[in-house]
PDB file of C-alpha atoms in Angstrom:
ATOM      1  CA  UNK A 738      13.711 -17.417 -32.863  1.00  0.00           C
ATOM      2  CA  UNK A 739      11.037 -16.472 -30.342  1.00  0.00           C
ATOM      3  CA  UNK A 740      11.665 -12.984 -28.626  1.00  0.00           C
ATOM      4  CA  UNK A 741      11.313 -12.884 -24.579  1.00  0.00           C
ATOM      5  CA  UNK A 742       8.622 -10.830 -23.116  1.00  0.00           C
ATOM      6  CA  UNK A 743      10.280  -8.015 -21.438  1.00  0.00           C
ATOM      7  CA  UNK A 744       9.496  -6.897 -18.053  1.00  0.00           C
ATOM      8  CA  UNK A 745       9.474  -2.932 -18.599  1.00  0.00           C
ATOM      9  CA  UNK A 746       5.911  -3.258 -18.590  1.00  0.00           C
ATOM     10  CA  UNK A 747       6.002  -3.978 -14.831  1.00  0.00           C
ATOM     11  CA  UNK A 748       8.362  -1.938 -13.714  1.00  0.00           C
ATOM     12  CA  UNK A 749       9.036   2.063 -13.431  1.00  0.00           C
ATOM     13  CA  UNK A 750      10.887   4.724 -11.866  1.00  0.00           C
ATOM     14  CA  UNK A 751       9.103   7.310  -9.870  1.00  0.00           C
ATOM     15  CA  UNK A 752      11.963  10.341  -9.843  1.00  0.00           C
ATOM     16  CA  UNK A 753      10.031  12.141  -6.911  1.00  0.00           C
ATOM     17  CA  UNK A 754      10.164   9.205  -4.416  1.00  0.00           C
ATOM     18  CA  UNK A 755      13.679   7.758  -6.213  1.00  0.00           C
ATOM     19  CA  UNK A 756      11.705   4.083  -6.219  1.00  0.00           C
ATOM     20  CA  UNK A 757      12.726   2.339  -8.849  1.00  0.00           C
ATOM     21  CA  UNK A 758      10.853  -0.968  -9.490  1.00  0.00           C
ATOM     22  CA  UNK A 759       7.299  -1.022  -7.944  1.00  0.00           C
ATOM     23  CA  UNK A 760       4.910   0.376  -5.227  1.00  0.00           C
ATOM     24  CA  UNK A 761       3.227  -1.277  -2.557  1.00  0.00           C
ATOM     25  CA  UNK A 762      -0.637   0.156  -1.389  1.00  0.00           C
ATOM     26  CA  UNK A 763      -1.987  -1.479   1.844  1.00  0.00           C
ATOM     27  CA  UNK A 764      -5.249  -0.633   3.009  1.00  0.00           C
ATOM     28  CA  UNK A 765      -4.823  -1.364   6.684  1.00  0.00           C
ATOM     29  CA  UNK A 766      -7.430  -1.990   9.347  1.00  0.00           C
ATOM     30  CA  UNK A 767      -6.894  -0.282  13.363  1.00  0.00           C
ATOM     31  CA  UNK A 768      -4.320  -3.311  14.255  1.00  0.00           C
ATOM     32  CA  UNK A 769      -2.700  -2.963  10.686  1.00  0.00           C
ATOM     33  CA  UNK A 770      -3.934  -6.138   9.438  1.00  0.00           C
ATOM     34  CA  UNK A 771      -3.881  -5.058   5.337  1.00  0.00           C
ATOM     35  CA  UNK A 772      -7.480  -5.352   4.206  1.00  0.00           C
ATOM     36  CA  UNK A 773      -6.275  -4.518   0.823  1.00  0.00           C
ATOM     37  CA  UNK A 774      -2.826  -4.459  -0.877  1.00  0.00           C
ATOM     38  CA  UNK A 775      -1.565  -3.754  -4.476  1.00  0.00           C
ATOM     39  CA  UNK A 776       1.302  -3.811  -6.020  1.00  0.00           C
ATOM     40  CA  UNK A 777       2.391  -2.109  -9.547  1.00  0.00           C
ATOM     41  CA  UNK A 778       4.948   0.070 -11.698  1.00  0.00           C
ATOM     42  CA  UNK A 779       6.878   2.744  -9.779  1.00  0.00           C
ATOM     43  CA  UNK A 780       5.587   4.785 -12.289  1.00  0.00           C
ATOM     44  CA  UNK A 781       1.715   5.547 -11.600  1.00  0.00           C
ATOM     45  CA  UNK A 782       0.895   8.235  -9.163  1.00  0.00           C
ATOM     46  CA  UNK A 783      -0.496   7.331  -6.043  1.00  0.00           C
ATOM     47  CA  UNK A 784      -3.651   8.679  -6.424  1.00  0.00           C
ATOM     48  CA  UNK A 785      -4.406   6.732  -9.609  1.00  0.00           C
ATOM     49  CA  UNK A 786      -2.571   3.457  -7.857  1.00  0.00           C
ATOM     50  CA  UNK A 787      -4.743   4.122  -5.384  1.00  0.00           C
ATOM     51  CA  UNK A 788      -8.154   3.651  -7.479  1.00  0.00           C
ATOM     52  CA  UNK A 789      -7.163   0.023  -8.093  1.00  0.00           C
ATOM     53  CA  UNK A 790      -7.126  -0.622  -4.331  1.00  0.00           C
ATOM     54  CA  UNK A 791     -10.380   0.787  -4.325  1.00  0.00           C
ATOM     55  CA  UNK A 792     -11.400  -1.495  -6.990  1.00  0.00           C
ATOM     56  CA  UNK A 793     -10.195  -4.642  -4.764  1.00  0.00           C
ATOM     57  CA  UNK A 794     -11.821  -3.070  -1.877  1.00  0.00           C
ATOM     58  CA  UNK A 795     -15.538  -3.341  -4.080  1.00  0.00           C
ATOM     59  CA  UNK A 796     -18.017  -5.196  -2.528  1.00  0.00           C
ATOM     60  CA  UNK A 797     -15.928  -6.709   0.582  1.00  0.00           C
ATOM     61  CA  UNK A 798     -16.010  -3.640   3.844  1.00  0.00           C
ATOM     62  CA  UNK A 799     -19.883  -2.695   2.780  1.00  0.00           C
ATOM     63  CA  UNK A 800     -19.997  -0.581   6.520  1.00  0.00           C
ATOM     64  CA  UNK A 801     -16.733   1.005   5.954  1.00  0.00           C
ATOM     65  CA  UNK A 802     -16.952   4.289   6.660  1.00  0.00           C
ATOM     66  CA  UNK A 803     -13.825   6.517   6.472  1.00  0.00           C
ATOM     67  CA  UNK A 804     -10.151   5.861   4.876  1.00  0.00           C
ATOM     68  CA  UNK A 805      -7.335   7.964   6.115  1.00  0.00           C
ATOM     69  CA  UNK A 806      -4.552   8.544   4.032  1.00  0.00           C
ATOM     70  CA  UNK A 807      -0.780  11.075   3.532  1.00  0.00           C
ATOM     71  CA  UNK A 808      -1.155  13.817   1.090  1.00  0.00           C
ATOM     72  CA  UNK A 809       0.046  11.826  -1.591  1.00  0.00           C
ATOM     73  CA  UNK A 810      -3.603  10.453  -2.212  1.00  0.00           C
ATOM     74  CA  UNK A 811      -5.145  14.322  -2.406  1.00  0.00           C
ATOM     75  CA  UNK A 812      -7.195  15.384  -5.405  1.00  0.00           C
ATOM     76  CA  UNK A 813     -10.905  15.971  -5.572  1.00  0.00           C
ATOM     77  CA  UNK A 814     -11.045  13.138  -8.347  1.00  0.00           C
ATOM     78  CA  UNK A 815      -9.929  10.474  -5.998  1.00  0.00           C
ATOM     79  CA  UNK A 816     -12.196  11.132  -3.065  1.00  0.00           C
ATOM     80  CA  UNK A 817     -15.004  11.100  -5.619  1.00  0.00           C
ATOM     81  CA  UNK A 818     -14.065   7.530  -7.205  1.00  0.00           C
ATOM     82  CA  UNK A 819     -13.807   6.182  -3.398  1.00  0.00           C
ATOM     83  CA  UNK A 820     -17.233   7.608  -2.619  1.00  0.00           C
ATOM     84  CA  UNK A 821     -18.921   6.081  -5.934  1.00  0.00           C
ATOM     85  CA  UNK A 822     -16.822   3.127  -5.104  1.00  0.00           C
ATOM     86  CA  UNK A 823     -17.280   2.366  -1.943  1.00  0.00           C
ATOM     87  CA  UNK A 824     -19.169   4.534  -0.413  1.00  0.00           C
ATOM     88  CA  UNK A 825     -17.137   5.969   2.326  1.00  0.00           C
ATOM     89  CA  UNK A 826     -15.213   9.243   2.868  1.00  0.00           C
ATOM     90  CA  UNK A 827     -11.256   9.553   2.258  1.00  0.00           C
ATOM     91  CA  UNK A 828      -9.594  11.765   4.703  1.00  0.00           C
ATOM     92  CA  UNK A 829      -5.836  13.353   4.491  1.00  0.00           C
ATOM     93  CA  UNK A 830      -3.676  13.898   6.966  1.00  0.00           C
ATOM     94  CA  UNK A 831      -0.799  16.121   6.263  1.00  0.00           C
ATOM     95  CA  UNK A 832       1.787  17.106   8.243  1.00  0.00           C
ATOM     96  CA  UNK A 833       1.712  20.414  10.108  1.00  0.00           C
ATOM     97  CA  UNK A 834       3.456  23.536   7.976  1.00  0.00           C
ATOM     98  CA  UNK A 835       5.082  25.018  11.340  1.00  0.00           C
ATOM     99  CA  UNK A 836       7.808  22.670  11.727  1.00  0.00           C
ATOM    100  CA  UNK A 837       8.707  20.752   8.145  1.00  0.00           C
ATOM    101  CA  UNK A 838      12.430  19.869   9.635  1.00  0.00           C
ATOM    102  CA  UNK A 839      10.865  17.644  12.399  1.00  0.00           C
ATOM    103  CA  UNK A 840       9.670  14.298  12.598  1.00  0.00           C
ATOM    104  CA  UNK A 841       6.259  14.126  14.206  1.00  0.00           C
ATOM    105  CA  UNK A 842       4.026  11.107  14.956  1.00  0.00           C
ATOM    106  CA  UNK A 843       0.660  12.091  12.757  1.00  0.00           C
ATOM    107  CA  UNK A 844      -2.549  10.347  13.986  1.00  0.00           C
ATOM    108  CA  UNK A 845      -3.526   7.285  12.706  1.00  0.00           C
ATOM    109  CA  UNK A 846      -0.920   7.212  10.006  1.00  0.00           C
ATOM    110  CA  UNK A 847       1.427   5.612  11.774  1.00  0.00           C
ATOM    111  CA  UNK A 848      -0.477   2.445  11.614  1.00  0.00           C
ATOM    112  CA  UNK A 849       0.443   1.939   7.836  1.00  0.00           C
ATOM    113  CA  UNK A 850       3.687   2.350   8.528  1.00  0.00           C
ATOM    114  CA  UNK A 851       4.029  -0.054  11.207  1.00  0.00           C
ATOM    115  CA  UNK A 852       2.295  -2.332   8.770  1.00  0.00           C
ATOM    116  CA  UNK A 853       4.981  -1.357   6.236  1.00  0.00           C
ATOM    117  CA  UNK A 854       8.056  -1.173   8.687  1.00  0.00           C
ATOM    118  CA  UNK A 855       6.691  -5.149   9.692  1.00  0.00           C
ATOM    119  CA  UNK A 856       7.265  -5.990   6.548  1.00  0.00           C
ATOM    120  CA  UNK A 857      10.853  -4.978   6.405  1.00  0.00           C
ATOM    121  CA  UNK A 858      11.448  -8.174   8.979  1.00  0.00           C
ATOM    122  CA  UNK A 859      11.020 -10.376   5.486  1.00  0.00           C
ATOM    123  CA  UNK A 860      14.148 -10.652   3.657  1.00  0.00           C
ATOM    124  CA  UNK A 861      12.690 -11.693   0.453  1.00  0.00           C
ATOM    125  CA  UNK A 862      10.093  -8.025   0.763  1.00  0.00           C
ATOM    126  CA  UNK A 863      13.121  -6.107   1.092  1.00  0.00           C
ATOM    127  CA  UNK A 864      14.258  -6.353  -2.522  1.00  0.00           C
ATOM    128  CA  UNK A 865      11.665  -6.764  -5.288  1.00  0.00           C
ATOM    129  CA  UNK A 866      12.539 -10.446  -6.534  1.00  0.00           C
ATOM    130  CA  UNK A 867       9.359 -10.752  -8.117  1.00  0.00           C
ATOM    131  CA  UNK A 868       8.630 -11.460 -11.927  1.00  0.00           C
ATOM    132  CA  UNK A 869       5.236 -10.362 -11.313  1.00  0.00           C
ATOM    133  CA  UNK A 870       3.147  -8.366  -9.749  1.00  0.00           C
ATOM    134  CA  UNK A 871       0.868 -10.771  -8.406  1.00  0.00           C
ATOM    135  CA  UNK A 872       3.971 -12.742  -6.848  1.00  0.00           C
ATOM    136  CA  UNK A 873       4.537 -10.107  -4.965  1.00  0.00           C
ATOM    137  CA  UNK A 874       1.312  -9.235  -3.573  1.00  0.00           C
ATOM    138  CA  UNK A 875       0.962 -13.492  -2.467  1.00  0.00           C
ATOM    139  CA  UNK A 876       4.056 -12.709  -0.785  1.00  0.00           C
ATOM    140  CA  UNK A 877       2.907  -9.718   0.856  1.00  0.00           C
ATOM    141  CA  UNK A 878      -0.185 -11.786   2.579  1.00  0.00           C
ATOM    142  CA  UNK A 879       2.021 -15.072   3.164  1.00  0.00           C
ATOM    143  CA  UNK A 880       3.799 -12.670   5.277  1.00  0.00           C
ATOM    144  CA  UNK A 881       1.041 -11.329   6.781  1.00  0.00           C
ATOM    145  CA  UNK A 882      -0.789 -14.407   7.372  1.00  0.00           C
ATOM    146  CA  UNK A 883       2.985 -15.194   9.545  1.00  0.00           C
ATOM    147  CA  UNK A 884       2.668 -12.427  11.261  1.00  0.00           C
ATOM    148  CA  UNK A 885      -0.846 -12.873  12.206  1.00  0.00           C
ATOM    149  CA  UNK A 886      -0.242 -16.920  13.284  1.00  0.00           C
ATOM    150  CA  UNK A 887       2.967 -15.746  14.927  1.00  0.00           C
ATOM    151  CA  UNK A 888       0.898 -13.013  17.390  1.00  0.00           C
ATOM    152  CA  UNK A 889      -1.791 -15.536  18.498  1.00  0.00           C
ATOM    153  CA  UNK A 890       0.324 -18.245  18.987  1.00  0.00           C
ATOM    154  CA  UNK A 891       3.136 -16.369  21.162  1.00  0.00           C
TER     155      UNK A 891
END
């Protein structure tokens, strides 16, 4: 009797963020058109998910200059593996300490989320059907590729 694969391997819990599955990393450009995504386990931290973007990212955006990102990308270690990387600077923007209870609209972030909150519109994003990873992240560009046929032909 052959045993199945599980797929535990693929999948975590992240207890700070209550995700339980996987995480999504889009590198968006101005207009939120994803210039980069990946997708794995819930459990990797966001700065080390986020060196695999950078990884994707080799090569492709040679006069990219500067990536903006929330405080869960800070550490010195992860602005040094973009800069080896791909040359260009990571900047954080956090949100301001005066007012924590509030919801304010922080420059530039916002973009990723719209990116993210387009995404939403896709019923079969919403849930993590996906076997694997790489499903996922074809379906992440299929819908972006909609999105982007959908706003120049309308």
């Amino acid at each position: 009797m052959q045993e199945k694969e599980s797929d535990e391997g693929c999948r975590g819990i992240d207890g700070n963020k209550k995700i339980k599955g996987r995480k999504q990393h889009l590198v968006v450009d101005i207009l939120g058109i994803p210039l980069a995504v990946v997708v794995h386990e819930a459990n990797i931290h966001d700065s080390v998910g986020a060196v695999q973007v950078f990884e994707n990212m080799r090569y492709k955006f040679p006069k990219l200059a500067k990536i903006i990102a929330d405080g869960g990308y800070r550490g010195e270690q992860l602005s040094k593996t973009l800069k080896a990387t791909l040359g260009c600077d990571l900047e954080i923007v956090l949100r301001p300490d005066e007012c924590p209870s509030k919801f304010q609209v922080l420059p530039k972030r916002w973009i990723v989320e719209r990116s993210f909150a387009w995404l939403e519109n896709f019923r079969r994003l919403t849930i993590d059907y996906e076997f694997y990873s790489e499903s996922s992240v074809a379906m992440i560009q299929l819908a972006f590729c909609f999105l982007i046929l959908n706003k120049i032909f309308h």
